Structure formats: structure tokens, C-alpha cells
């Protein structure tokens, strides 16, 4: 099963992602983690890695090379989703070169690449690499793939969701975040993936939870997990420490129930 986590900027995608990844390991899954956010570097330390792996962008020849391949493809009239920069027919977590994958327990972390310099060009080459990696990725029976995405919905335009099974949207208590979830649901269906629903995050009062849940329900968006505003998460993120936090038993049960359902449907 390949699942991606998306939502509004700062809603808690990477935090929720790290919690889901850990929960998958607790039910015996190996987790192939793809960090496809071209801006933020937090995911690797949230998951307890000392260093991120060398990016896939370097493995395929570098951003400039991908830009040139894209330009050549456009000149020939190719559509971007059809472009290919990997010669391999299939990719598995065992065939990725060791320097491009960081291992820790049941985690295998790969990263598309980050923007490093002003004027280095747009992030479209990252989209090409992420899309083809996901399309060619073949998982072992006890393995799941999780993709942490950049904020917003540009990744839908790049066709990333066409290569995953399931999309989860993280929603924080704001109208903007709720509205984006409706768009994510619509785009997920159009991409042919399954929209799992919303994970409400950073809830500080039962009243707030009720308002967010009812607005999501009006939009036909299922709520799969509700997570409170945890000081422990804020502290870990301020100090750049791994997210080793204690969720409430209800939060844990909701996450486990969700993962069980995901595995049954995939
Ligand atoms: N449940 C929570 N309780 C408290 N703080 C939280 C919670 N979830 C996320 N945060 C805080 O919100 C901030 C943003 O979280 P995170 O980086 O996970 O968001 P994101 O959606 O991945 O952001 P970006 O769009 O930049 O990738 C972090 O500082 C994190 O500590
Ligand atoms: Mg993030």
C-alpha cells in the first residue's frame, strides 16, 4: 500500500506522518518513507534519523539533468506525466543504492531533494522524480510506503497521487484548512486514488473539535483520527528532537483502527 499525507501548510502533515509511520511499525510493517517536500528538512529528525539520505535527484543525475530531459521531452511534444528519467523497470527498497536510503529499525527513508539556491529553477524536476519513483516502486508484502508532501495541492498537478493508493489530508482548526480538504478529496478522486479522509490535528477544546468535525461532515469528508494540541510535540519540534510522544489512548486507538482499515482495503 502506498499512502500520501497532504494538507495546508503547517497543519501538521509531517508530524502526523511521523505518528502514522511509527504506528505502522508497531503492527509489524516495514515503512518506506519518501520525503518529497522540496522545502522543509524536518522529517528526517522527526523520525529520529541523524542525517537525511543523499537525494534521489542526485541518483538520477541531478536537477539540471532532469531539467534538460524535461525540456527535450517538451520539445518533442511529450506530456510531462509520460516523461521518464529512470532506466530501471522497477524499484524496490532493496535495490536503492545504500547512500540514497537511510535505514533505522523498520524505517527506510528516501528523499526526492530540496531547493538549495536562489534562482535554481522551479520544483517541477522534483515532481518528475517523485512521480516516477512511486510509479515504479514495488513493495514487499510486509512493507508500506508513506509519502510526505509539500503544502497545498500542486502535487496533484504533478500527478503524484496517480501513483498512490490512498490519500490522507491533515486538517487544522481553520476554515482555510477545511476548505483545502474538500479540494483534496475532489482531486484525489479525479486522480483515481482513494481518499481516506481527514485527520484533524491541533485540536485544543472539545468545542473546537465539534465545529471542525461538523464543517467537514457538511462537506462529506470523513474524519478518521482526531489529534489534540500536544505541548510535547511543540517542544520536540522547537528542539529538533525525534517525535517520541505519548498520545492519549483514544488517539492511539483511532490511529490503529485507521491503519487496520487501510491494510484491509489495500
Ligand atoms: N498535534 C500537535 N500539537 C502541537 N503542535 C503540533 C501538532 N501538530 C503539529 N504541531 C506543530 O505545528 C508545526 C507544524 O507542524 P508540521 O511541520 O508537522 O506541519 P506541516 O504541515 O508538515 O508543515 P509544512 O507545510 O511546512 O510541511 C510544528 O511546529 C509542530 O510542532
Ligand atoms: Mg511538512
mmCIF file of N, CA, C and O and ligand atoms in Angstrom, residues 5-19 37 39-43 45-46 148-152 170 172 200-203 227-238 243 245 247 251, ligand 1:
data_model
loop_
_atom_site.group_PDB
_atom_site.id
_atom_site.type_symbol
_atom_site.label_atom_id
_atom_site.label_comp_id
_atom_site.label_asym_id
_atom_site.label_seq_id
_atom_site.Cartn_x
_atom_site.Cartn_y
_atom_site.Cartn_z
ATOM 1 N N UNK A 5 0.377 11.844 2.532
ATOM 2 C CA UNK A 5 -0.211 12.737 3.525
ATOM 3 C C UNK A 5 -0.085 14.160 2.995
ATOM 4 O O UNK A 5 1.012 14.618 2.683
ATOM 5 N N UNK A 6 -1.226 14.825 2.874
ATOM 6 C CA UNK A 6 -1.167 16.199 2.366
ATOM 7 C C UNK A 6 -2.044 17.110 3.208
ATOM 8 O O UNK A 6 -2.663 16.691 4.186
ATOM 9 N N UNK A 7 -2.102 18.374 2.848
ATOM 10 C CA UNK A 7 -2.896 19.347 3.606
ATOM 11 C C UNK A 7 -2.264 20.728 3.548
ATOM 12 O O UNK A 7 -1.230 20.936 2.898
ATOM 13 N N UNK A 8 -2.890 21.632 4.254
ATOM 14 C CA UNK A 8 -2.441 23.025 4.249
ATOM 15 C C UNK A 8 -1.053 23.153 4.908
ATOM 16 O O UNK A 8 -0.709 22.347 5.770
ATOM 17 N N UNK A 9 -0.324 24.159 4.500
ATOM 18 C CA UNK A 9 0.989 24.425 5.091
ATOM 19 C C UNK A 9 0.892 24.568 6.605
ATOM 20 O O UNK A 9 0.016 25.267 7.103
ATOM 21 N N UNK A 10 1.751 23.876 7.300
ATOM 22 C CA UNK A 10 1.824 23.991 8.751
ATOM 23 C C UNK A 10 0.714 23.291 9.515
ATOM 24 O O UNK A 10 0.656 23.372 10.744
ATOM 25 N N UNK A 11 -0.170 22.574 8.814
ATOM 26 C CA UNK A 11 -1.293 21.923 9.512
ATOM 27 C C UNK A 11 -0.822 20.746 10.373
ATOM 28 O O UNK A 11 -1.545 20.292 11.269
ATOM 29 N N UNK A 12 0.388 20.255 10.096
ATOM 30 C CA UNK A 12 0.911 19.134 10.874
ATOM 31 C C UNK A 12 1.100 17.878 10.048
ATOM 32 O O UNK A 12 1.159 16.775 10.596
ATOM 33 N N UNK A 13 1.252 18.038 8.738
ATOM 34 C CA UNK A 13 1.425 16.865 7.858
ATOM 35 C C UNK A 13 2.605 15.984 8.304
ATOM 36 O O UNK A 13 2.456 14.784 8.450
ATOM 37 N N UNK A 14 3.762 16.629 8.483
ATOM 38 C CA UNK A 14 4.952 15.825 8.801
ATOM 39 C C UNK A 14 4.837 15.205 10.190
ATOM 40 O O UNK A 14 5.281 14.066 10.414
ATOM 41 N N UNK A 15 4.213 15.929 11.108
ATOM 42 C CA UNK A 15 4.013 15.399 12.457
ATOM 43 C C UNK A 15 3.110 14.165 12.401
ATOM 44 O O UNK A 15 3.436 13.102 12.943
ATOM 45 N N UNK A 16 1.971 14.316 11.739
ATOM 46 C CA UNK A 16 1.022 13.205 11.614
ATOM 47 C C UNK A 16 1.683 12.047 10.865
ATOM 48 O O UNK A 16 1.536 10.877 11.229
ATOM 49 N N UNK A 17 2.433 12.393 9.843
ATOM 50 C CA UNK A 17 3.157 11.396 9.054
ATOM 51 C C UNK A 17 4.053 10.551 9.969
ATOM 52 O O UNK A 17 4.053 9.320 9.898
ATOM 53 N N UNK A 18 4.814 11.241 10.841
ATOM 54 C CA UNK A 18 5.734 10.525 11.738
ATOM 55 C C UNK A 18 4.948 9.624 12.700
ATOM 56 O O UNK A 18 5.371 8.499 12.989
ATOM 57 N N UNK A 19 3.792 10.093 13.146
ATOM 58 C CA UNK A 19 2.973 9.279 14.056
ATOM 59 C C UNK A 19 2.418 8.050 13.326
ATOM 60 O O UNK A 19 2.393 6.945 13.865
ATOM 61 N N UNK A 37 8.939 16.635 0.108
ATOM 62 C CA UNK A 37 8.799 18.078 0.333
ATOM 63 C C UNK A 37 10.118 18.753 -0.045
ATOM 64 O O UNK A 37 11.164 18.469 0.547
ATOM 65 N N UNK A 39 11.039 21.766 0.357
ATOM 66 C CA UNK A 39 11.457 22.897 1.187
ATOM 67 C C UNK A 39 11.914 22.489 2.586
ATOM 68 O O UNK A 39 13.025 22.800 3.000
ATOM 69 N N UNK A 40 11.041 21.803 3.320
ATOM 70 C CA UNK A 40 11.320 21.566 4.744
ATOM 71 C C UNK A 40 12.207 20.352 4.973
ATOM 72 O O UNK A 40 12.057 19.339 4.310
ATOM 73 N N UNK A 41 13.079 20.502 5.963
ATOM 74 C CA UNK A 41 14.027 19.411 6.230
ATOM 75 C C UNK A 41 13.676 18.655 7.510
ATOM 76 O O UNK A 41 14.439 17.808 7.957
ATOM 77 N N UNK A 42 12.518 18.937 8.097
ATOM 78 C CA UNK A 42 12.233 18.423 9.445
ATOM 79 C C UNK A 42 11.971 16.925 9.527
ATOM 80 O O UNK A 42 12.193 16.314 10.567
ATOM 81 N N UNK A 43 11.494 16.325 8.434
ATOM 82 C CA UNK A 43 11.003 14.946 8.554
ATOM 83 C C UNK A 43 12.061 13.975 9.077
ATOM 84 O O UNK A 43 11.776 13.144 9.924
ATOM 85 N N UNK A 45 14.670 14.384 11.073
ATOM 86 C CA UNK A 45 14.916 14.384 12.524
ATOM 87 C C UNK A 45 13.669 14.055 13.336
ATOM 88 O O UNK A 45 13.749 13.490 14.412
ATOM 89 N N UNK A 46 12.492 14.381 12.785
ATOM 90 C CA UNK A 46 11.262 13.980 13.493
ATOM 91 C C UNK A 46 11.211 12.466 13.671
ATOM 92 O O UNK A 46 10.675 11.946 14.634
ATOM 93 N N UNK A 148 5.477 11.977 2.309
ATOM 94 C CA UNK A 148 5.205 13.280 2.928
ATOM 95 C C UNK A 148 5.330 14.339 1.830
ATOM 96 O O UNK A 148 6.371 14.459 1.186
ATOM 97 N N UNK A 149 4.260 15.087 1.645
ATOM 98 C CA UNK A 149 4.207 16.031 0.521
ATOM 99 C C UNK A 149 4.401 17.471 0.972
ATOM 100 O O UNK A 149 4.232 17.797 2.148
ATOM 101 N N UNK A 150 4.687 18.318 0.008
ATOM 102 C CA UNK A 150 4.762 19.748 0.310
ATOM 103 C C UNK A 150 3.339 20.279 0.515
ATOM 104 O O UNK A 150 2.364 19.625 0.114
ATOM 105 N N UNK A 151 3.251 21.466 1.097
ATOM 106 C CA UNK A 151 1.949 22.047 1.412
ATOM 107 C C UNK A 151 1.142 22.332 0.149
ATOM 108 O O UNK A 151 1.704 22.552 -0.926
ATOM 109 N N UNK A 152 -0.187 22.299 0.319
ATOM 110 C CA UNK A 152 -1.059 22.715 -0.783
ATOM 111 C C UNK A 152 -1.398 21.584 -1.721
ATOM 112 O O UNK A 152 -1.403 20.412 -1.322
ATOM 113 N N UNK A 170 -4.470 16.229 6.306
ATOM 114 C CA UNK A 170 -4.397 16.730 7.685
ATOM 115 C C UNK A 170 -5.093 18.093 7.728
ATOM 116 O O UNK A 170 -4.849 18.954 6.887
ATOM 117 N N UNK A 172 -6.121 21.342 10.224
ATOM 118 C CA UNK A 172 -6.017 22.053 11.497
ATOM 119 C C UNK A 172 -7.287 22.898 11.671
ATOM 120 O O UNK A 172 -8.039 23.086 10.695
ATOM 121 N N UNK A 200 -7.921 15.304 11.828
ATOM 122 C CA UNK A 200 -7.999 16.638 12.446
ATOM 123 C C UNK A 200 -6.843 16.733 13.439
ATOM 124 O O UNK A 200 -6.639 15.840 14.266
ATOM 125 N N UNK A 201 -6.107 17.823 13.364
ATOM 126 C CA UNK A 201 -4.903 17.950 14.196
ATOM 127 C C UNK A 201 -4.915 19.281 14.944
ATOM 128 O O UNK A 201 -5.531 20.243 14.514
ATOM 129 N N UNK A 202 -4.220 19.304 16.072
ATOM 130 C CA UNK A 202 -4.039 20.515 16.898
ATOM 131 C C UNK A 202 -5.353 21.003 17.507
ATOM 132 O O UNK A 202 -5.594 22.203 17.572
ATOM 133 N N UNK A 203 -6.217 20.067 17.882
ATOM 134 C CA UNK A 203 -7.490 20.448 18.499
ATOM 135 C C UNK A 203 -7.222 20.827 19.961
ATOM 136 O O UNK A 203 -6.614 20.052 20.698
ATOM 137 N N UNK A 227 -6.588 14.490 16.637
ATOM 138 C CA UNK A 227 -5.403 14.631 17.490
ATOM 139 C C UNK A 227 -5.417 15.983 18.193
ATOM 140 O O UNK A 227 -5.686 17.016 17.573
ATOM 141 N N UNK A 228 -5.095 15.962 19.468
ATOM 142 C CA UNK A 228 -5.089 17.203 20.244
ATOM 143 C C UNK A 228 -3.827 18.017 20.009
ATOM 144 O O UNK A 228 -2.892 17.593 19.323
ATOM 145 N N UNK A 229 -3.839 19.199 20.596
ATOM 146 C CA UNK A 229 -2.658 20.067 20.557
ATOM 147 C C UNK A 229 -1.742 19.608 21.692
ATOM 148 O O UNK A 229 -2.085 19.762 22.860
ATOM 149 N N UNK A 230 -0.624 19.018 21.351
ATOM 150 C CA UNK A 230 0.265 18.433 22.375
ATOM 151 C C UNK A 230 1.490 19.321 22.589
ATOM 152 O O UNK A 230 2.259 19.542 21.648
ATOM 153 N N UNK A 231 1.659 19.730 23.820
ATOM 154 C CA UNK A 231 2.845 20.537 24.150
ATOM 155 C C UNK A 231 4.136 19.777 23.860
ATOM 156 O O UNK A 231 5.136 20.356 23.437
ATOM 157 N N UNK A 232 4.079 18.463 24.093
ATOM 158 C CA UNK A 232 5.249 17.605 23.853
ATOM 159 C C UNK A 232 5.702 17.681 22.385
ATOM 160 O O UNK A 232 6.900 17.650 22.102
ATOM 161 N N UNK A 233 4.724 17.762 21.467
ATOM 162 C CA UNK A 233 5.060 17.855 20.038
ATOM 163 C C UNK A 233 5.729 19.198 19.771
ATOM 164 O O UNK A 233 6.756 19.284 19.093
ATOM 165 N N UNK A 234 5.149 20.252 20.359
ATOM 166 C CA UNK A 234 5.725 21.590 20.137
ATOM 167 C C UNK A 234 7.159 21.651 20.665
ATOM 168 O O UNK A 234 8.047 22.206 20.023
ATOM 169 N N UNK A 235 7.367 21.049 21.847
ATOM 170 C CA UNK A 235 8.718 21.069 22.442
ATOM 171 C C UNK A 235 9.709 20.321 21.551
ATOM 172 O O UNK A 235 10.796 20.824 21.261
ATOM 173 N N UNK A 236 9.297 19.131 21.100
ATOM 174 C CA UNK A 236 10.205 18.325 20.255
ATOM 175 C C UNK A 236 10.547 19.091 18.975
ATOM 176 O O UNK A 236 11.699 19.110 18.533
ATOM 177 N N UNK A 237 9.525 19.759 18.393
ATOM 178 C CA UNK A 237 9.765 20.483 17.132
ATOM 179 C C UNK A 237 10.615 21.733 17.359
ATOM 180 O O UNK A 237 11.369 22.134 16.475
ATOM 181 N N UNK A 238 10.504 22.331 18.524
ATOM 182 C CA UNK A 238 11.337 23.506 18.810
ATOM 183 C C UNK A 238 12.798 23.098 19.001
ATOM 184 O O UNK A 238 13.719 23.786 18.571
ATOM 185 N N UNK A 243 10.132 12.766 17.400
ATOM 186 C CA UNK A 243 8.787 12.851 17.996
ATOM 187 C C UNK A 243 8.488 11.597 18.796
ATOM 188 O O UNK A 243 7.787 10.709 18.331
ATOM 189 N N UNK A 245 6.445 10.844 21.507
ATOM 190 C CA UNK A 245 5.451 11.466 22.372
ATOM 191 C C UNK A 245 4.373 10.458 22.778
ATOM 192 O O UNK A 245 4.168 9.455 22.125
ATOM 193 N N UNK A 247 0.659 9.750 22.995
ATOM 194 C CA UNK A 247 -0.694 10.139 22.585
ATOM 195 C C UNK A 247 -1.675 9.611 23.620
ATOM 196 O O UNK A 247 -1.348 8.709 24.402
ATOM 197 N N UNK A 251 -6.558 8.547 20.983
ATOM 198 C CA UNK A 251 -5.822 8.890 19.756
ATOM 199 C C UNK A 251 -5.123 7.652 19.188
ATOM 200 O O UNK A 251 -5.173 7.387 17.980
HETATM 201 N N1 LIG B 1 -0.810 17.879 17.392
HETATM 202 C C1 LIG B 1 0.054 18.895 17.521
HETATM 203 N N2 LIG B 1 0.226 19.504 18.713
HETATM 204 C C2 LIG B 1 1.068 20.530 18.854
HETATM 205 N N3 LIG B 1 1.815 21.043 17.882
HETATM 206 C C3 LIG B 1 1.702 20.485 16.679
HETATM 207 C C4 LIG B 1 0.832 19.383 16.428
HETATM 208 N N4 LIG B 1 0.950 19.045 15.130
HETATM 209 C C5 LIG B 1 1.849 19.880 14.594
HETATM 210 N N5 LIG B 1 2.299 20.756 15.516
HETATM 211 C C6 LIG B 1 3.265 21.832 15.319
HETATM 212 O O1 LIG B 1 2.922 22.558 14.153
HETATM 213 C C7 LIG B 1 4.093 22.911 13.427
HETATM 214 C C8 LIG B 1 3.944 22.446 12.002
HETATM 215 O O2 LIG B 1 3.951 21.026 12.003
HETATM 216 P P1 LIG B 1 4.470 20.212 10.759
HETATM 217 O O3 LIG B 1 5.847 20.612 10.397
HETATM 218 O O4 LIG B 1 4.192 18.789 11.037
HETATM 219 O O5 LIG B 1 3.451 20.767 9.673
HETATM 220 P P2 LIG B 1 3.485 20.557 8.110
HETATM 221 O O6 LIG B 1 2.081 20.607 7.677
HETATM 222 O O7 LIG B 1 4.277 19.375 7.768
HETATM 223 O O8 LIG B 1 4.245 21.873 7.655
HETATM 224 P P3 LIG B 1 4.796 22.201 6.172
HETATM 225 O O9 LIG B 1 3.601 22.618 5.376
HETATM 226 O O10 LIG B 1 5.726 23.325 6.431
HETATM 227 O O11 LIG B 1 5.434 20.956 5.650
HETATM 228 C C9 LIG B 1 5.284 22.264 14.132
HETATM 229 O O12 LIG B 1 5.976 23.244 14.840
HETATM 230 C C10 LIG B 1 4.659 21.262 15.075
HETATM 231 O O13 LIG B 1 5.335 21.219 16.290
#
